[in-house]
GROMACS .gro file of C-alpha atoms in nm:
model
  152
    1MET     CA    1   2.091   7.242  -2.008
    2SER     CA    2   1.865   7.217  -2.311
    3THR     CA    3   1.837   6.905  -2.519
    4ARG     CA    4   1.856   6.952  -2.893
    5SER     CA    5   1.773   6.691  -3.146
    6ASN     CA    6   2.039   6.595  -3.395
    7PRO     CA    7   1.923   6.691  -3.748
    8LEU     CA    8   2.124   6.404  -3.895
    9GLU     CA    9   1.943   6.152  -3.674
   10GLU     CA   10   1.608   6.296  -3.781
   11LEU     CA   11   1.713   6.273  -4.146
   12GLU     CA   12   1.830   5.915  -4.096
   13ARG     CA   13   1.492   5.819  -3.942
   14PHE     CA   14   1.314   5.986  -4.234
   15PHE     CA   15   1.515   5.789  -4.491
   16GLU     CA   16   1.461   5.468  -4.296
   17ARG     CA   17   1.082   5.523  -4.305
   18MET     CA   18   1.096   5.599  -4.677
   19SER     CA   19   1.307   5.291  -4.741
   20HIS     CA   20   1.051   5.074  -4.561
   21GLN     CA   21   0.773   5.218  -4.775
   22PHE     CA   22   0.950   5.130  -5.098
   23ASP     CA   23   1.054   4.787  -4.971
   24ASP     CA   24   0.710   4.705  -4.835
   25THR     CA   25   0.478   4.804  -5.120
   26ARG     CA   26   0.477   4.473  -5.305
   27MET     CA   27   0.181   4.240  -5.315
   28TRP     CA   28   0.141   3.863  -5.336
   29ASP     CA   29   0.385   3.712  -5.579
   30PRO     CA   30   0.346   3.377  -5.758
   31SER     CA   31   0.578   3.205  -5.510
   32GLY     CA   32   0.317   3.266  -5.241
   33SER     CA   33   0.516   3.499  -5.018
   34ILE     CA   34   0.341   3.783  -4.842
   35GLU     CA   35   0.461   4.137  -4.894
   36ARG     CA   36   0.349   4.442  -4.705
   37TRP     CA   37   0.191   4.776  -4.772
   38SER     CA   38   0.307   5.038  -4.529
   39SER     CA   39   0.117   5.345  -4.428
   40GLU     CA   40   0.229   5.699  -4.486
   41PHE     CA   41   0.286   5.770  -4.118
   42GLY     CA   42   0.379   5.437  -3.969
   43THR     CA   43   0.429   5.076  -4.049
   44MET     CA   44   0.223   4.797  -3.903
   45ALA     CA   45   0.425   4.478  -3.885
   46VAL     CA   46   0.201   4.198  -4.011
   47ASP     CA   47   0.242   3.822  -4.024
   48LEU     CA   48  -0.013   3.639  -4.240
   49VAL     CA   49  -0.034   3.261  -4.211
   50ASP     CA   50  -0.229   3.027  -4.441
   51ARG     CA   51  -0.378   2.745  -4.232
   52ASP     CA   52  -0.556   2.563  -4.517
   53ASP     CA   53  -0.911   2.659  -4.411
   54GLU     CA   54  -0.830   3.008  -4.282
   55PHE     CA   55  -0.578   3.289  -4.279
   56VAL     CA   56  -0.452   3.429  -3.950
   57ALA     CA   57  -0.306   3.781  -3.947
   58THR     CA   58  -0.101   3.893  -3.649
   59VAL     CA   59  -0.050   4.269  -3.639
   60ASP     CA   60   0.168   4.473  -3.403
   61MET     CA   61  -0.041   4.770  -3.284
   62PRO     CA   62   0.150   4.915  -2.987
   63GLY     CA   63  -0.007   5.226  -2.839
   64PHE     CA   64  -0.348   5.173  -3.000
   65ASP     CA   65  -0.661   5.074  -2.807
   66ARG     CA   66  -0.900   4.832  -2.974
   67GLU     CA   67  -1.162   5.110  -3.003
   68GLU     CA   68  -0.918   5.306  -3.223
   69ILE     CA   69  -0.876   5.025  -3.477
   70ASP     CA   70  -1.101   4.943  -3.773
   71VAL     CA   71  -1.073   4.610  -3.959
   72ARG     CA   72  -1.250   4.551  -4.292
   73VAL     CA   73  -1.247   4.277  -4.554
   74THR     CA   74  -1.352   4.345  -4.912
   75ASP     CA   75  -1.266   4.188  -5.248
   76HIS     CA   76  -0.961   3.982  -5.146
   77THR     CA   77  -0.828   4.267  -4.931
   78LEU     CA   78  -0.780   4.298  -4.556
   79ARG     CA   79  -0.768   4.664  -4.454
   80ILE     CA   80  -0.664   4.782  -4.109
   81THR     CA   81  -0.687   5.148  -4.010
   82ALA     CA   82  -0.608   5.304  -3.675
   83GLU     CA   83  -0.599   5.652  -3.530
   84HIS     CA   84  -0.475   5.761  -3.190
   85GLU     CA   85  -0.434   6.102  -3.034
   86GLU     CA   86  -0.293   6.177  -2.690
   87ARG     CA   87  -0.522   6.425  -2.517
   88LEU     CA   88  -0.424   6.663  -2.244
   89ASP     CA   89  -0.641   6.781  -1.962
   90GLU     CA   90  -0.545   7.148  -1.992
   91GLU     CA   91  -0.714   7.247  -1.666
   92LYS     CA   92  -0.495   7.016  -1.457
   93GLU     CA   93  -0.167   7.112  -1.622
   94GLU     CA   94   0.043   7.380  -1.460
   95GLY     CA   95   0.303   7.588  -1.635
   96ARG     CA   96   0.362   7.602  -2.006
   97TYR     CA   97   0.504   7.352  -2.247
   98ILE     CA   98   0.857   7.407  -2.368
   99ARG     CA   99   0.833   7.093  -2.576
  100HIS     CA  100   0.528   6.877  -2.637
  101GLU     CA  101   0.590   6.531  -2.785
  102ARG     CA  102   0.271   6.347  -2.712
  103ARG     CA  103   0.169   6.177  -3.024
  104ARG     CA  104  -0.105   6.180  -3.278
  105GLU     CA  105  -0.068   5.874  -3.492
  106SER     CA  106  -0.261   5.717  -3.773
  107ALA     CA  107  -0.188   5.404  -3.970
  108ASP     CA  108  -0.349   5.238  -4.268
  109ARG     CA  109  -0.255   4.901  -4.409
  110SER     CA  110  -0.403   4.691  -4.687
  111ILE     CA  111  -0.307   4.332  -4.751
  112ARG     CA  112  -0.411   4.139  -5.059
  113LEU     CA  113  -0.549   3.794  -4.977
  114PRO     CA  114  -0.492   3.512  -5.229
  115ASP     CA  115  -0.832   3.345  -5.169
  116ASP     CA  116  -1.185   3.455  -5.092
  117VAL     CA  117  -1.268   3.478  -4.724
  118ASP     CA  118  -1.605   3.475  -4.552
  119PRO     CA  119  -1.643   3.834  -4.425
  120ASP     CA  120  -1.928   3.733  -4.192
  121GLU     CA  121  -1.701   3.490  -4.005
  122VAL     CA  122  -1.392   3.712  -3.964
  123THR     CA  123  -1.295   3.764  -3.599
  124ALA     CA  124  -1.040   3.994  -3.435
  125ARG     CA  125  -0.885   3.994  -3.086
  126MET     CA  126  -0.649   4.242  -2.922
  127LYS     CA  127  -0.408   4.146  -2.644
  128ASN     CA  128  -0.098   4.332  -2.522
  129GLY     CA  129  -0.077   4.553  -2.832
  130VAL     CA  130  -0.106   4.259  -3.074
  131LEU     CA  131  -0.412   4.229  -3.298
  132THR     CA  132  -0.498   3.878  -3.419
  133ILE     CA  133  -0.743   3.851  -3.709
  134THR     CA  134  -0.883   3.513  -3.815
  135LEU     CA  135  -1.019   3.506  -4.171
  136PRO     CA  136  -1.199   3.179  -4.259
  137LYS     CA  137  -1.175   3.091  -4.628
  138LEU     CA  138  -1.485   3.038  -4.838
  139GLU     CA  139  -1.518   2.680  -4.951
  140ALA     CA  140  -1.433   2.634  -5.317
  141GLU     CA  141  -1.732   2.557  -5.533
  142GLU     CA  142  -1.731   2.203  -5.658
  143ALA     CA  143  -1.699   2.155  -6.032
  144ARG     CA  144  -2.028   2.073  -6.198
  145GLY     CA  145  -2.052   1.848  -6.501
  146ILE     CA  146  -2.204   2.009  -6.809
  147GLU     CA  147  -2.412   1.790  -7.037
  148ILE     CA  148  -2.330   1.834  -7.403
  149GLU     CA  149  -2.640   1.844  -7.619
  150ASP     CA  150  -2.662   1.724  -7.976
  151ALA     CA  151  -2.668   2.029  -8.202
  152SER     CA  152  -2.871   1.860  -8.477
   0.00000   0.00000   0.00000
């Protein structure tokens, strides 16, 4: 008995992905809430916490190995990219594929940060498919008094 996919279910998943993209493409708003960018092919669920002296981003990355993930910080933006491809050892396989559903997945996510961070001090750890990124904030420059000279 062959298994066929239901076209309506596929269409429903497509619309759900599209809906997430439109819902998740907002940036920081004045109230301080975090909104998400989603990637074209998949969505990375991200929590970003402000801990006064640092931000901590927790990112769900199931199915990705740490070697497949790239984290960068530039100009108030945290960018996470990942690419994964299931590879087959063709010599060990017997028979022919009727259906092949191993995945090739890529994801790209950018998150606007409300304060400057120190890119040299950013750290990232991966455990059980969860990426934790710690982004220490740069210390605010202290205000400097300006002497007013007599113009005469």
